[in-house]
Amino acid sequence: MSAPLAMLMVPSIFVLIFLGFPVAFALLSVAFVFGYMIFGGNIGLQFFGRIVELSNNYVLAAIPLFIFMGAVLEHSGLARKLFDALKLWLGRLPGGLGLTTIVMCSIFAATSGLVGAVEIVVGMMAIPAMIKAGYRNDLIAGTICAGGSLGTMIPPSVTVVVYASVADVSVGDLLAGMVIPSGVMVALFSAWVVGLAWFNPSIAPKPSREEFDMPLLEKLRITATALVPCLALILAVLGSIFAGIASPTEAAAVGAVGALGLTMIYGGFSINMLIDTLQRTMLISAMTLMIILGGAMFTSVFLVNGGAQMVKDAIALLQLGQNGTVALFLTIVVLLGFVLDWISIILITVPIYAIVIKELGIEPIWFAVLMCVALQTSYLTPPMAPSIFYLRSIAPKTMTYGDMYRGVIPFVIMQLMTLLAVAAFPWMATYLADKLFRF
Amino acid sequence: MRNGLTRVLAAIDRISDVFGVVAAGCLVILIASMTYEVIARYVFSSPTQWAFDVSTMAYGLLYIAAAGLALRKKQHIMIDFIYVRLPPAVGHACHLLLYLLIVLPALVLLTAAGVHETIEAHVKHETTKITPLALTLWPYYVALTASIMTLLLQVIAQILRHALELVRLVSDRDPIGIVVVEEHR
């Protein structure tokens, strides 16, 4: 009797979301309408219970902290120094500026959980440099978007914290699980850019030599002042999580203070900057956590309406086995990535998937890592492609949408290759998570 | 009428701003208390009794308190590639109806539940359970409920803004001189 109700909930959510209704309120609305049919006026108390529950979720407190850390580093003045230092060493290689961009994005992504900050900060320096050297527009666009998408992948990332809390897996395990796949993806991106420039130097010419002429000692000094503080911060945050010294939430707080410290040292600090950063952090956190709240309400009503049994029946009917089911789930996520953003995808799919994953006895960390890699494509695939929105806000007028869409295609293919690699070799996801000290 | 509406909208926005400041304060408290806890544990070898409760409450209040301001500043994620192709009047009408018929009643019931739970907590002397500190819970519930009310008010403001915009689009003139700016990413 109640199964058809649950069946109607998922299509309803898509209707509201595609009407342009804020995702958080779309989830809340569907949960409210379907919940009211069961609980009547008591649905208010049910939902208040969800709010109290979510507000007591200590793990999610890491979200505002990681966002704050990224927002602070964006203003720190460290980015400029880091870019210059990396360029000194990598810039003269084939595709050197593209390589510099990808390495820079990787390092910045490892200091920040803030999706978008990585792309804008690095893009504002790398785009003019690559244009000046004569890089072709689609290569510039692809490199910047792909580099920016690493922010969702490389730990610490807000994506991982959100996923872990929704799917109820350990944040530390999932962060550790993401390390090797992230490395593989960075290697693929770098190899592509260097290889392309090697075989076709005209689309990625080398920058002029003068910028690079300086004594070795000077080079080393520039590198030390830029790279060392960054690596120290990364080591402090990730190291303390992986070594079990601090919970991810505590490590995030230490990272936030560390980022403030670096900003003071590099002269980017001011009271206005601090107020601006606090305000941005709180708005992005509210947006993120309100979607999680809407999702929690949606899931609870979905389950009460017999959603779990419905999903189990559907999967039993399909008879896909473990691998077939995982393949189906990941395909759905990649396809949803064209039209939805990562957080909506997590909140809609993961509660449903979790039921099946448990039922079929699939390794949860392996599946979680696969999901996070698959989610990363959502960042690049149009029409709903956050990376292209950000790029549009910083790109010169000569760069067209065609350039951007063409540019991201090879990188989406490499993301899918990483996904296949993790699917084929589960140890890529589980090896480091198994080696972790238990907190 | 004209001035009255403008003033109501301005007042609601001011309340959202105030709760935004509260949220920013929570963020500062969250960072400070958690950092202090780590230092206390490893440098002074004496973990605090209070940091866990304080930081959890600060985080718990943060996002709800800022939700209204986030709505006003259009910070909430929306998937707009279809929406921007709809006739503007249709888009505004849809959002108006959704806010009015679903979100508004939902938040009214949530507020009522918040008041109910607050009174309950006060009467039964409920306290936090995780740490031995056992803080009194009702003031926290008051803050949560007030934050939900702020969001409720901002939803009413959104309903008014969509309605005004709809009137302007249909009658082809600006009813009260407020231009609702559509900000698309």
mmCIF file of C-alpha atoms in Angstrom, chain B residues 24-181:
data_model
loop_
_atom_site.group_PDB
_atom_site.id
_atom_site.type_symbol
_atom_site.label_atom_id
_atom_site.label_comp_id
_atom_site.label_asym_id
_atom_site.label_seq_id
_atom_site.Cartn_x
_atom_site.Cartn_y
_atom_site.Cartn_z
ATOM 1 C CA ALA B 24 29.546 34.070 12.294
ATOM 2 C CA GLY B 25 29.963 34.209 16.084
ATOM 3 C CA CYS B 26 29.217 30.473 16.267
ATOM 4 C CA LEU B 27 31.906 29.847 13.671
ATOM 5 C CA VAL B 28 34.484 31.748 15.733
ATOM 6 C CA ILE B 29 33.455 29.851 18.879
ATOM 7 C CA LEU B 30 33.632 26.535 16.996
ATOM 8 C CA ILE B 31 37.170 27.171 15.728
ATOM 9 C CA ALA B 32 38.426 28.556 19.034
ATOM 10 C CA SER B 33 36.954 25.889 21.322
ATOM 11 C CA MET B 34 38.070 23.003 19.172
ATOM 12 C CA THR B 35 41.596 24.331 18.729
ATOM 13 C CA TYR B 36 41.825 24.959 22.465
ATOM 14 C CA GLU B 37 40.740 21.375 23.093
ATOM 15 C CA VAL B 38 43.547 19.997 20.902
ATOM 16 C CA ILE B 39 46.128 22.231 22.582
ATOM 17 C CA ALA B 40 44.796 21.388 26.051
ATOM 18 C CA ARG B 41 44.975 17.683 25.305
ATOM 19 C CA TYR B 42 48.455 17.533 23.805
ATOM 20 C CA VAL B 43 50.307 20.527 25.244
ATOM 21 C CA PHE B 44 48.801 20.726 28.735
ATOM 22 C CA SER B 45 47.751 17.038 28.833
ATOM 23 C CA SER B 46 44.435 18.032 30.373
ATOM 24 C CA PRO B 47 41.512 17.741 27.988
ATOM 25 C CA THR B 48 38.674 20.139 28.716
ATOM 26 C CA GLN B 49 35.251 19.126 29.974
ATOM 27 C CA TRP B 50 33.396 21.719 27.965
ATOM 28 C CA ALA B 51 34.928 21.933 24.464
ATOM 29 C CA PHE B 52 32.980 19.061 22.952
ATOM 30 C CA ASP B 53 29.580 20.363 24.051
ATOM 31 C CA VAL B 54 30.353 23.972 23.238
ATOM 32 C CA SER B 55 31.728 23.265 19.775
ATOM 33 C CA THR B 56 28.901 20.882 18.874
ATOM 34 C CA MET B 57 26.299 23.457 19.901
ATOM 35 C CA ALA B 58 28.101 26.214 18.030
ATOM 36 C CA TYR B 59 28.130 24.140 14.866
ATOM 37 C CA GLY B 60 24.535 22.988 15.386
ATOM 38 C CA LEU B 61 23.304 26.551 15.565
ATOM 39 C CA LEU B 62 25.584 27.924 12.843
ATOM 40 C CA TYR B 63 23.908 26.569 9.763
ATOM 41 C CA ILE B 64 20.304 27.053 10.870
ATOM 42 C CA ALA B 65 20.983 30.620 11.987
ATOM 43 C CA ALA B 66 22.550 31.468 8.617
ATOM 44 C CA ALA B 67 19.887 29.678 6.540
ATOM 45 C CA GLY B 68 17.639 32.744 6.208
ATOM 46 C CA LEU B 69 20.490 34.995 5.118
ATOM 47 C CA ALA B 70 21.653 32.343 2.658
ATOM 48 C CA LEU B 71 18.165 32.267 1.150
ATOM 49 C CA ARG B 72 18.102 36.051 0.833
ATOM 50 C CA LYS B 73 21.564 36.146 -0.774
ATOM 51 C CA LYS B 74 20.562 33.336 -3.153
ATOM 52 C CA GLN B 75 23.372 31.162 -1.852
ATOM 53 C CA HIS B 76 21.274 27.986 -1.924
ATOM 54 C CA ILE B 77 22.157 25.652 -4.777
ATOM 55 C CA MET B 78 19.580 25.663 -7.511
ATOM 56 C CA ILE B 79 19.680 23.851 -10.837
ATOM 57 C CA ASP B 80 18.622 26.662 -13.126
ATOM 58 C CA PHE B 81 19.363 25.585 -16.691
ATOM 59 C CA ILE B 82 15.677 24.808 -17.296
ATOM 60 C CA TYR B 83 14.381 27.576 -15.046
ATOM 61 C CA VAL B 84 16.125 30.306 -17.046
ATOM 62 C CA ARG B 85 14.404 29.076 -20.215
ATOM 63 C CA LEU B 86 10.908 29.189 -18.684
ATOM 64 C CA PRO B 87 8.818 32.331 -19.184
ATOM 65 C CA PRO B 88 9.742 34.450 -16.134
ATOM 66 C CA ALA B 89 6.131 34.712 -14.964
ATOM 67 C CA VAL B 90 5.770 30.912 -14.946
ATOM 68 C CA GLY B 91 9.002 30.510 -12.969
ATOM 69 C CA HIS B 92 7.938 33.066 -10.364
ATOM 70 C CA ALA B 93 4.460 31.550 -10.120
ATOM 71 C CA CYS B 94 5.886 28.045 -9.519
ATOM 72 C CA HIS B 95 8.263 29.199 -6.810
ATOM 73 C CA LEU B 96 5.567 31.358 -5.219
ATOM 74 C CA LEU B 97 3.195 28.395 -4.975
ATOM 75 C CA LEU B 98 5.873 26.004 -3.671
ATOM 76 C CA TYR B 99 6.962 28.416 -0.936
ATOM 77 C CA LEU B 100 3.383 29.336 -0.030
ATOM 78 C CA LEU B 101 1.736 25.909 -0.083
ATOM 79 C CA ILE B 102 4.551 23.628 1.098
ATOM 80 C CA VAL B 103 7.575 25.354 2.631
ATOM 81 C CA LEU B 104 5.575 27.868 4.662
ATOM 82 C CA PRO B 105 3.305 25.284 6.364
ATOM 83 C CA ALA B 106 6.308 23.006 6.909
ATOM 84 C CA LEU B 107 8.221 25.763 8.694
ATOM 85 C CA VAL B 108 5.162 26.794 10.714
ATOM 86 C CA LEU B 109 4.833 23.224 11.996
ATOM 87 C CA LEU B 110 8.591 23.086 12.634
ATOM 88 C CA THR B 111 8.427 26.294 14.651
ATOM 89 C CA ALA B 112 5.490 24.951 16.657
ATOM 90 C CA ALA B 113 7.449 21.746 17.286
ATOM 91 C CA GLY B 114 10.469 23.810 18.365
ATOM 92 C CA VAL B 115 8.359 25.733 20.897
ATOM 93 C CA HIS B 116 6.842 22.474 22.155
ATOM 94 C CA GLU B 117 10.222 20.767 22.580
ATOM 95 C CA THR B 118 11.692 23.842 24.274
ATOM 96 C CA ILE B 119 8.921 23.884 26.877
ATOM 97 C CA GLU B 120 9.257 20.134 27.306
ATOM 98 C CA ALA B 121 13.010 20.447 27.858
ATOM 99 C CA HIS B 122 12.458 23.217 30.387
ATOM 100 C CA VAL B 123 9.795 21.316 32.324
ATOM 101 C CA LYS B 124 11.757 18.061 32.383
ATOM 102 C CA HIS B 125 15.108 19.784 33.065
ATOM 103 C CA GLU B 126 16.726 18.036 30.079
ATOM 104 C CA THR B 127 20.515 18.258 29.785
ATOM 105 C CA THR B 128 23.178 17.288 27.263
ATOM 106 C CA LYS B 129 24.026 13.620 27.535
ATOM 107 C CA ILE B 130 27.348 12.984 25.857
ATOM 108 C CA THR B 131 29.773 14.598 28.305
ATOM 109 C CA PRO B 132 29.608 14.691 32.107
ATOM 110 C CA LEU B 133 29.122 18.458 31.929
ATOM 111 C CA ALA B 134 25.296 18.052 31.456
ATOM 112 C CA LEU B 135 24.456 21.533 30.203
ATOM 113 C CA THR B 136 20.852 22.695 30.451
ATOM 114 C CA LEU B 137 19.312 22.128 27.051
ATOM 115 C CA TRP B 138 16.383 24.532 26.762
ATOM 116 C CA PRO B 139 18.361 27.723 25.965
ATOM 117 C CA TYR B 140 19.918 25.871 23.024
ATOM 118 C CA TYR B 141 16.440 24.865 21.835
ATOM 119 C CA VAL B 142 15.319 28.482 22.156
ATOM 120 C CA ALA B 143 18.167 29.491 19.846
ATOM 121 C CA LEU B 144 17.358 26.723 17.340
ATOM 122 C CA THR B 145 13.668 27.639 17.332
ATOM 123 C CA ALA B 146 14.422 31.342 16.907
ATOM 124 C CA SER B 147 16.669 30.470 13.958
ATOM 125 C CA ILE B 148 13.885 28.434 12.341
ATOM 126 C CA MET B 149 11.554 31.411 12.835
ATOM 127 C CA THR B 150 14.069 33.657 11.072
ATOM 128 C CA LEU B 151 14.071 31.272 8.133
ATOM 129 C CA LEU B 152 10.250 31.254 8.228
ATOM 130 C CA LEU B 153 10.208 35.066 8.046
ATOM 131 C CA GLN B 154 12.667 35.056 5.144
ATOM 132 C CA VAL B 155 10.451 32.535 3.331
ATOM 133 C CA ILE B 156 7.530 34.956 3.787
ATOM 134 C CA ALA B 157 9.753 37.687 2.333
ATOM 135 C CA GLN B 158 10.545 35.433 -0.637
ATOM 136 C CA ILE B 159 6.826 34.823 -1.175
ATOM 137 C CA LEU B 160 6.212 38.590 -1.171
ATOM 138 C CA ARG B 161 9.117 39.199 -3.560
ATOM 139 C CA HIS B 162 7.941 36.555 -6.005
ATOM 140 C CA ALA B 163 4.379 37.917 -5.795
ATOM 141 C CA LEU B 164 5.529 41.483 -6.438
ATOM 142 C CA GLU B 165 7.633 40.363 -9.355
ATOM 143 C CA LEU B 166 4.692 38.409 -10.756
ATOM 144 C CA VAL B 167 2.432 41.470 -10.490
ATOM 145 C CA ARG B 168 5.104 43.540 -12.224
ATOM 146 C CA LEU B 169 5.496 41.019 -15.048
ATOM 147 C CA VAL B 170 1.769 40.590 -15.574
ATOM 148 C CA SER B 171 0.812 44.270 -15.329
ATOM 149 C CA ASP B 172 4.049 45.278 -17.050
ATOM 150 C CA ARG B 173 4.935 47.906 -14.492
ATOM 151 C CA ASP B 174 6.758 48.075 -11.203
ATOM 152 C CA PRO B 175 4.148 48.001 -8.409
ATOM 153 C CA ILE B 176 6.192 49.414 -5.559
ATOM 154 C CA GLY B 177 9.502 50.331 -7.036
ATOM 155 C CA ILE B 178 11.347 47.259 -5.821
ATOM 156 C CA VAL B 179 13.254 45.553 -8.552
ATOM 157 C CA VAL B 180 13.822 41.918 -7.714
ATOM 158 C CA VAL B 181 17.226 41.197 -9.095
#
